[in-house]
């Protein structure tokens, strides 16, 4: 059971509401003797931080993390690592006008129906603010994996489609990604995206996005069939991110359109190295890593808090309409990039540890 | 931890290999005093059974289920329900020629690399034969849900795309689905599909498919944020099915292309009934069911065992090629329909029970 | 998996070291709409607080709890409840002299051997200071159970044996327990215990104790056979408390000496009420509550940090001897009473929720 | 969650009722490439088998085990191992007279109250017949541990107290245990026990027992604080055995009577070997193995099915009396010895694998 906990051996538990005093994360099952500093975590958090460009929400959050336990003299001790991030720039009054109304496409409605109580301030626990806590967990997983797998291990995420506008994957450039506010990997599409998103924003609307995350330097053999398959856990991980509605592994939904010949990633051996001609499998076969690059992509739906008036009901069951002002991302998908990376780190580390237990002892 | 177990409260564990003496399933956490007979389970198993038409594998299996425990005088007792299905039509010698080779796109390679041992007969544990066991579990979940939610509860699965050929979802007809060997919901496309698949088969190739599963009569409030979201568990469930590479909830990957206005499923109240103008959300908001129809679709890649010769390596690391004869489905996706239904039943029952624990006591 | 998490549906995760900045607890799976205040939790924490009498350690801790999430306008929201307690009166230098030595009978040795790293300050994570975090969790469980089961529900713990000196259980007086610093239920033994413990203390030694915890107003039917039996979980819960070495349910280890006739708690019906002639079972049959009082007792070994010099080794494998000064409880068992109560609350609530899921939906 | 599953990584699930067609066990998480044969398992099952002497029940069961999956050409494959044992000598009619009555001290009452349905034949799922399934799981764990830890690894269980009659632990003789029907380790007490148990039997009564299980050759460092301590899991494991009411680790309940000096197991180093002067800790400190012998003992209450008439009620709430004929063990504790050994093997293997995951990768 795991309402607010993710993982099997490397497990993290998040807590906190958008407008509460703080949010946080407990990382459990982290191996001992790993170098960890608040700086390592801050670097990842800064990627997700709101208010960094005109393309994201104007809420200003430092997202400064403090480690409260589990690290002694700069090294993990094998005990739980507690991290806390205080909330700063909260404007709960922004939510006064919608406090009794449900935003169509938002979890307002279902949370209230499930729990019979509503923390309307900034979406409460439903807020994507929770994802900062998992970015912190991912930062720790990353450090562990770099130590265990070496520098060949890396994870790179990018936005590959913004609304109607896809990028060209052949132009993917790792180095370009951190240099633009869209985490766009394709320099040739950037200007178009800027124009597109500004127009979306100006019109008080929002748009969706597709994020792709690639992991390299993964050993063959990670994944635990049949009900802890690596791709199951990745699908589950990405689907847990707010507003995600679809997940692909490798060719994903497009696999349906392939023939057996097209789909089969032919194998050859060159010395000690096993090579694959293509990677429709996204690096996973039968739920187990093949040693190829792991490729996961997921779709983030458009922000549901929009200016345009929509028909809805209030918590008393009366018909009404809603128009959301506040400070919202015109495309929440953009800030999902570091979150997708964090979930990738966590799932891979979890299966790395699990594989040690199953097959390496 | 759950290598071969799925679920939180309603849990099933499967065991067995393709060419071992039997396969089976233990269902744990089933509520007591539910009427269950072997016949209820057989009906669902028969939908998945191989050898039923020229469009599926010619392996002939009765797939006759025996209940060995957990049911007393026709009713569940709250103790584990053990079910067994004996394997019949095994031809292990079919696999002699490929016993040391890896099929590209198949889990042969990764299982061997992970475990260092290979049960080559019919794919061993990797075989989709395992899915019969979960169809049995799903049949039990279905009976429980019908008793708990009444006859308004139903789950319907169908193939909505066969290779390159999509059907028209507007023509979806529940009653047509069981009347054709494709689980096709759209009468108008059927002839085309028949021709297409026969040609695929004749050429020794295979094709992929998309399956859509719809659940109706679901109460609002099922799902446990943040890391046991209903959509996480559905994504995980569907991704656990052999050869699945992508999962969509509602609009899924297409959500990326929508604007906020398009995506928001406007809400209105009519008497005691809450209505939604559309269902891009696929019946799930913030990981919790909204009371709308739950819609999940997933892509099944083409069968990797094909006649056409492909380049590969053997277990000694030598380059070679492979061409698979045996008796294989030209489109494994077709038989995934009852499996998708079974997983839907199991996930919904699990969250129904979990919701009782969280919010209804 | 649950290194630092306890429970199935009502789950708590603790973190923090003795001499770190703070310790804390996340409670997950708490039902919504329960009144909770920091005051409710503080009352329980105060029972466990050190420095309250000359019979316990002189470390002074406020143990003031702050709720950081999960409670909105005084009510639980169904989201995780994060609680933090800052550490105050730490004297890490007290531990300088023993920083490289292992205390015989203490977890110093095994933690170091397991993790290869040592946080020597106050025992780090091994410290019983962690138990404050679970007392906080227990306080929440208690409030939930009082709301669900009414005021007939209560849990009472007491010390029933101090070193060699047992009390007379026939004299058990609920009201006397909170009025003495030993949580002694038997007024007649108190003076003797005071003298005994003062002499133990003066001699620089320590002693063990037996704690008994009784839960009343428990409905019949709680417990999940076969591997989540109520008594399994209670044994596990009590054994998780620092320094506990034995657990009894009802007659416990003494059951071995009974005959079948003596052991059978005869049953009779009086109107709607089922009565039992005795309670050797401690309120649990086949792992399920019978409706009788639940009785658990457990033994706490003597504090291993003693003044008397003992032979030991240091972390470099050299023979040496150790004598521990610091501020230690002469009998850690005494402060285990509120911890045992807390664990009882948590286990019962967990099974109460689980029973709703299994049998009450 | 784990109603009928035990373990974290090495997990087994049992199913089956006393008078159903069969009972069985699925072992999941077993490492690959371990030699396993039905014979290895049969040896352990034979120790527990009923009808072997006049001191146990006269029910005759072959307890012949079949492996249905997970083993290929004599070696484990890393996939679930399914084992089945058919029930043979069932006399359900023996239970006709008590079918509506509850045996005092038996789980009849609580199962019925919990589930609202009763499989009265031989106790149904409550029957100790379930324990055969876990003995089978333990046999597999034992083979794995011998391969991983070498022949220095061993587990020995014995009855150390029969009713009022304790044996002298100083006379413990490993070799004598399998040579007598009591699993008695002390030759000097045997005659007395024989007389005692025959008189108990003749009088239609029953008696309790204490079982002690010792594990040797255990590496230091197994155990996962704080809520998966090795001693928690051992307490939980032993408490899950039918009729167990108390569990001790090392000095157990007697620790309460020790002083700090007496309790501290002094440590010394001799070359590469760490030595302990005594073993009050039972080989576990802070929930982690110290490398010493692990010593667990537990009390089994007297059989509740006795000839002597006892007052009780029936399922309609009427007062009545009960006298149980059937074929029952006069002391169920005796046959608990191989069960205790099996649980010890399973817990140790589980923590061995877990330790690999945490600290050895």
CSV table of C-alpha atoms in Angstrom, one decimal, chain B residues 88-316:
chain,number,residue,atom,x,y,z
B,88,UNK,CA,-2.4,-29.7,-22.8
B,89,UNK,CA,-1.3,-29.0,-26.4
B,90,UNK,CA,2.4,-28.4,-25.9
B,91,UNK,CA,4.9,-29.1,-28.6
B,92,UNK,CA,8.2,-28.3,-27.0
B,93,UNK,CA,10.1,-29.8,-29.9
B,94,UNK,CA,8.9,-26.8,-32.0
B,95,UNK,CA,11.3,-24.8,-30.0
B,96,UNK,CA,14.4,-27.0,-30.4
B,97,UNK,CA,15.7,-25.0,-33.4
B,98,UNK,CA,15.5,-21.7,-31.6
B,99,UNK,CA,16.5,-22.9,-28.2
B,100,UNK,CA,19.8,-21.1,-28.2
B,101,UNK,CA,18.8,-18.1,-30.3
B,102,UNK,CA,17.2,-14.9,-29.2
B,103,UNK,CA,14.1,-13.6,-31.1
B,104,UNK,CA,14.6,-9.9,-31.8
B,105,UNK,CA,11.9,-7.9,-30.0
B,106,UNK,CA,11.3,-10.8,-27.6
B,107,UNK,CA,12.1,-11.2,-23.9
B,108,UNK,CA,14.2,-14.3,-24.6
B,109,UNK,CA,17.3,-12.1,-24.5
B,110,UNK,CA,16.6,-10.1,-21.4
B,111,UNK,CA,15.4,-13.0,-19.3
B,112,UNK,CA,18.5,-15.0,-20.1
B,113,UNK,CA,20.7,-12.0,-19.3
B,114,UNK,CA,18.9,-11.4,-16.1
B,115,UNK,CA,18.6,-14.9,-14.7
B,116,UNK,CA,21.4,-16.8,-16.5
B,117,UNK,CA,19.1,-19.7,-17.3
B,118,UNK,CA,16.6,-20.2,-20.0
B,119,UNK,CA,13.4,-22.3,-20.2
B,120,UNK,CA,13.1,-22.1,-24.0
B,121,UNK,CA,10.0,-24.2,-24.3
B,122,UNK,CA,7.3,-21.9,-25.6
B,123,UNK,CA,8.8,-18.9,-24.0
B,124,UNK,CA,8.6,-20.3,-20.5
B,125,UNK,CA,7.3,-17.8,-18.0
B,126,UNK,CA,7.5,-15.0,-20.7
B,127,UNK,CA,4.7,-16.6,-22.6
B,128,UNK,CA,1.4,-14.9,-22.9
B,129,UNK,CA,0.0,-18.1,-21.6
B,130,UNK,CA,0.4,-16.5,-18.1
B,131,UNK,CA,-2.5,-14.2,-19.0
B,132,UNK,CA,-5.0,-17.0,-18.7
B,133,UNK,CA,-4.3,-16.9,-15.0
B,134,UNK,CA,-5.2,-13.3,-14.7
B,135,UNK,CA,-8.3,-13.6,-16.8
B,136,UNK,CA,-9.4,-16.1,-14.1
B,137,UNK,CA,-8.7,-13.5,-11.4
B,138,UNK,CA,-10.6,-10.9,-13.4
B,139,UNK,CA,-13.6,-13.2,-13.6
B,140,UNK,CA,-13.8,-13.3,-9.8
B,141,UNK,CA,-13.4,-9.5,-9.5
B,142,UNK,CA,-16.2,-9.1,-11.9
B,143,UNK,CA,-18.6,-11.2,-9.9
B,144,UNK,CA,-17.7,-9.3,-6.7
B,145,UNK,CA,-18.3,-5.9,-8.4
B,146,UNK,CA,-21.6,-7.0,-9.9
B,147,UNK,CA,-22.7,-7.9,-6.4
B,148,UNK,CA,-21.4,-4.7,-4.9
B,149,UNK,CA,-22.3,-2.2,-7.6
B,150,UNK,CA,-25.2,-3.9,-9.3
B,151,UNK,CA,-25.9,-4.5,-12.9
B,152,UNK,CA,-25.1,-1.0,-14.0
B,153,UNK,CA,-21.5,-2.1,-13.6
B,154,UNK,CA,-19.9,-3.4,-16.8
B,155,UNK,CA,-16.6,-3.5,-18.6
B,156,UNK,CA,-16.3,-3.7,-22.4
B,157,UNK,CA,-13.2,-4.1,-24.3
B,158,UNK,CA,-12.6,-4.0,-28.1
B,159,UNK,CA,-9.9,-3.8,-30.7
B,160,UNK,CA,-10.1,-0.3,-32.1
B,161,UNK,CA,-7.1,-0.4,-34.4
B,162,UNK,CA,-5.6,-3.4,-36.3
B,163,UNK,CA,-2.2,-2.5,-37.7
B,164,UNK,CA,-2.7,0.5,-39.9
B,165,UNK,CA,-6.5,0.3,-39.9
B,166,UNK,CA,-8.4,2.2,-37.2
B,167,UNK,CA,-12.1,1.6,-36.6
B,168,UNK,CA,-14.6,4.5,-36.2
B,169,UNK,CA,-15.3,4.9,-32.5
B,170,UNK,CA,-18.6,6.5,-33.3
B,171,UNK,CA,-19.8,3.1,-34.6
B,172,UNK,CA,-18.9,1.3,-31.3
B,173,UNK,CA,-21.5,-1.3,-30.7
B,174,UNK,CA,-21.3,-3.4,-27.6
B,175,UNK,CA,-23.4,-6.2,-29.0
B,176,UNK,CA,-21.3,-6.6,-32.1
B,177,UNK,CA,-18.0,-7.1,-30.2
B,178,UNK,CA,-18.5,-10.8,-29.1
B,179,UNK,CA,-20.0,-11.7,-32.5
B,180,UNK,CA,-16.7,-11.4,-34.4
B,181,UNK,CA,-13.3,-13.0,-33.9
B,182,UNK,CA,-11.6,-9.6,-33.8
B,183,UNK,CA,-13.5,-8.2,-30.8
B,184,UNK,CA,-14.2,-5.4,-33.3
B,185,UNK,CA,-16.8,-2.9,-32.2
B,186,UNK,CA,-17.4,-1.3,-35.6
B,187,UNK,CA,-19.3,-3.5,-38.1
B,188,UNK,CA,-18.3,-1.3,-41.1
B,189,UNK,CA,-14.6,-2.1,-40.8
B,190,UNK,CA,-14.7,-5.8,-40.2
B,191,UNK,CA,-14.4,-7.1,-43.8
B,192,UNK,CA,-11.3,-4.9,-44.3
B,193,UNK,CA,-9.7,-6.2,-41.1
B,194,UNK,CA,-10.3,-9.8,-42.2
B,195,UNK,CA,-8.6,-9.3,-45.5
B,196,UNK,CA,-5.7,-7.4,-43.9
B,197,UNK,CA,-5.0,-9.9,-41.3
B,198,UNK,CA,-5.1,-12.9,-43.7
B,199,UNK,CA,-2.6,-11.1,-45.9
B,200,UNK,CA,-0.3,-10.4,-42.9
B,201,UNK,CA,-0.6,-14.0,-41.9
B,202,UNK,CA,0.1,-15.4,-45.4
B,203,UNK,CA,3.2,-13.3,-45.7
B,204,UNK,CA,4.6,-14.8,-42.4
B,205,UNK,CA,4.5,-11.4,-40.8
B,206,UNK,CA,2.5,-10.0,-37.9
B,207,UNK,CA,0.9,-6.7,-36.9
B,208,UNK,CA,0.1,-4.6,-33.8
B,209,UNK,CA,-3.2,-3.4,-32.5
B,210,UNK,CA,-4.9,-0.9,-30.1
B,211,UNK,CA,-7.4,-2.1,-27.5
B,212,UNK,CA,-9.8,0.1,-25.7
B,213,UNK,CA,-11.5,-0.9,-22.5
B,214,UNK,CA,-14.5,1.0,-21.0
B,215,UNK,CA,-15.9,0.6,-17.5
B,216,UNK,CA,-19.3,1.9,-16.7
B,217,UNK,CA,-21.3,2.2,-13.5
B,218,UNK,CA,-18.2,3.3,-11.5
B,219,UNK,CA,-18.9,5.3,-8.4
B,220,UNK,CA,-17.2,8.7,-7.9
B,221,UNK,CA,-14.2,8.7,-5.5
B,222,UNK,CA,-12.2,5.6,-6.3
B,223,UNK,CA,-8.5,6.1,-6.5
B,224,UNK,CA,-5.8,6.9,-3.9
B,225,UNK,CA,-3.6,9.9,-4.6
B,226,UNK,CA,-0.8,10.5,-4.9
B,227,UNK,CA,1.0,7.2,-5.6
B,228,UNK,CA,-1.9,4.9,-5.9
B,229,UNK,CA,-3.9,6.9,-8.4
B,230,UNK,CA,-6.5,4.9,-10.3
B,231,UNK,CA,-4.9,5.9,-13.6
B,232,UNK,CA,-1.4,4.9,-12.3
B,233,UNK,CA,-2.7,1.5,-11.4
B,234,UNK,CA,-4.6,1.1,-14.7
B,235,UNK,CA,-1.5,2.1,-16.7
B,236,UNK,CA,0.6,-0.3,-14.7
B,237,UNK,CA,-2.0,-3.1,-15.2
B,238,UNK,CA,-2.2,-2.7,-18.9
B,239,UNK,CA,1.6,-2.2,-19.3
B,240,UNK,CA,2.0,-5.6,-17.5
B,241,UNK,CA,0.3,-7.3,-20.4
B,242,UNK,CA,2.8,-9.0,-22.8
B,243,UNK,CA,3.8,-6.8,-25.7
B,244,UNK,CA,2.0,-3.6,-24.5
B,245,UNK,CA,4.0,-0.5,-25.3
B,246,UNK,CA,1.7,2.5,-24.6
B,247,UNK,CA,-1.3,3.3,-22.4
B,248,UNK,CA,-3.8,6.2,-22.7
B,249,UNK,CA,-6.4,7.4,-20.2
B,250,UNK,CA,-9.2,9.2,-22.0
B,251,UNK,CA,-7.7,11.4,-24.7
B,252,UNK,CA,-4.3,10.1,-23.7
B,253,UNK,CA,-1.3,11.1,-25.9
B,254,UNK,CA,-3.7,13.3,-27.9
B,255,UNK,CA,-4.2,15.5,-24.8
B,256,UNK,CA,-1.0,17.2,-25.8
B,257,UNK,CA,-2.7,18.7,-28.8
B,258,UNK,CA,-5.7,20.1,-27.0
B,259,UNK,CA,-6.2,23.6,-25.6
B,260,UNK,CA,-7.5,24.2,-22.1
B,261,UNK,CA,-10.9,25.0,-23.4
B,262,UNK,CA,-11.1,21.8,-25.5
B,263,UNK,CA,-9.8,19.6,-22.8
B,264,UNK,CA,-12.0,20.9,-19.9
B,265,UNK,CA,-15.0,18.5,-19.6
B,266,UNK,CA,-17.6,21.1,-18.6
B,267,UNK,CA,-19.8,20.0,-15.7
B,268,UNK,CA,-23.5,20.5,-15.0
B,269,UNK,CA,-26.0,19.3,-12.5
B,270,UNK,CA,-29.4,17.9,-13.4
B,271,UNK,CA,-31.3,17.0,-10.3
B,272,UNK,CA,-29.2,14.5,-8.4
B,273,UNK,CA,-27.1,13.7,-11.5
B,274,UNK,CA,-23.8,15.4,-12.3
B,275,UNK,CA,-23.2,15.5,-16.1
B,276,UNK,CA,-20.0,16.1,-18.1
B,277,UNK,CA,-20.1,17.6,-21.6
B,278,UNK,CA,-17.2,15.4,-22.8
B,279,UNK,CA,-14.8,12.9,-21.4
B,280,UNK,CA,-11.3,13.8,-22.3
B,281,UNK,CA,-10.3,12.8,-18.8
B,282,UNK,CA,-11.4,9.2,-19.4
B,283,UNK,CA,-13.3,9.3,-16.2
B,284,UNK,CA,-10.4,10.1,-13.9
B,285,UNK,CA,-9.3,13.4,-12.4
B,286,UNK,CA,-6.3,13.7,-10.1
B,287,UNK,CA,-6.2,9.9,-10.0
B,288,UNK,CA,-9.8,9.6,-8.7
B,289,UNK,CA,-12.8,8.4,-10.6
B,290,UNK,CA,-15.3,11.1,-11.5
B,291,UNK,CA,-18.3,8.8,-12.0
B,292,UNK,CA,-17.9,9.1,-15.8
B,293,UNK,CA,-17.1,6.1,-18.0
B,294,UNK,CA,-13.5,5.0,-17.4
B,295,UNK,CA,-11.7,4.8,-20.8
B,296,UNK,CA,-8.3,3.1,-21.1
B,297,UNK,CA,-6.6,2.2,-24.4
B,298,UNK,CA,-3.3,0.5,-25.0
B,299,UNK,CA,-1.1,-0.5,-27.9
B,300,UNK,CA,0.1,-4.1,-28.4
B,301,UNK,CA,3.2,-4.4,-30.6
B,302,UNK,CA,3.3,-7.0,-33.4
B,303,UNK,CA,4.1,-10.6,-32.4
B,304,UNK,CA,7.9,-11.0,-32.4
B,305,UNK,CA,7.8,-14.6,-33.5
B,306,UNK,CA,7.7,-14.3,-37.3
B,307,UNK,CA,8.6,-16.4,-40.3
B,308,UNK,CA,10.6,-13.7,-42.0
B,309,UNK,CA,14.3,-14.2,-41.2
B,310,UNK,CA,15.8,-11.6,-38.9
B,311,UNK,CA,19.4,-11.0,-37.8
B,312,UNK,CA,20.2,-11.9,-34.2
B,313,UNK,CA,22.7,-13.6,-31.9
B,314,UNK,CA,22.7,-16.8,-29.9
B,315,UNK,CA,23.3,-17.3,-26.2
B,316,UNK,CA,27.0,-17.8,-26.9
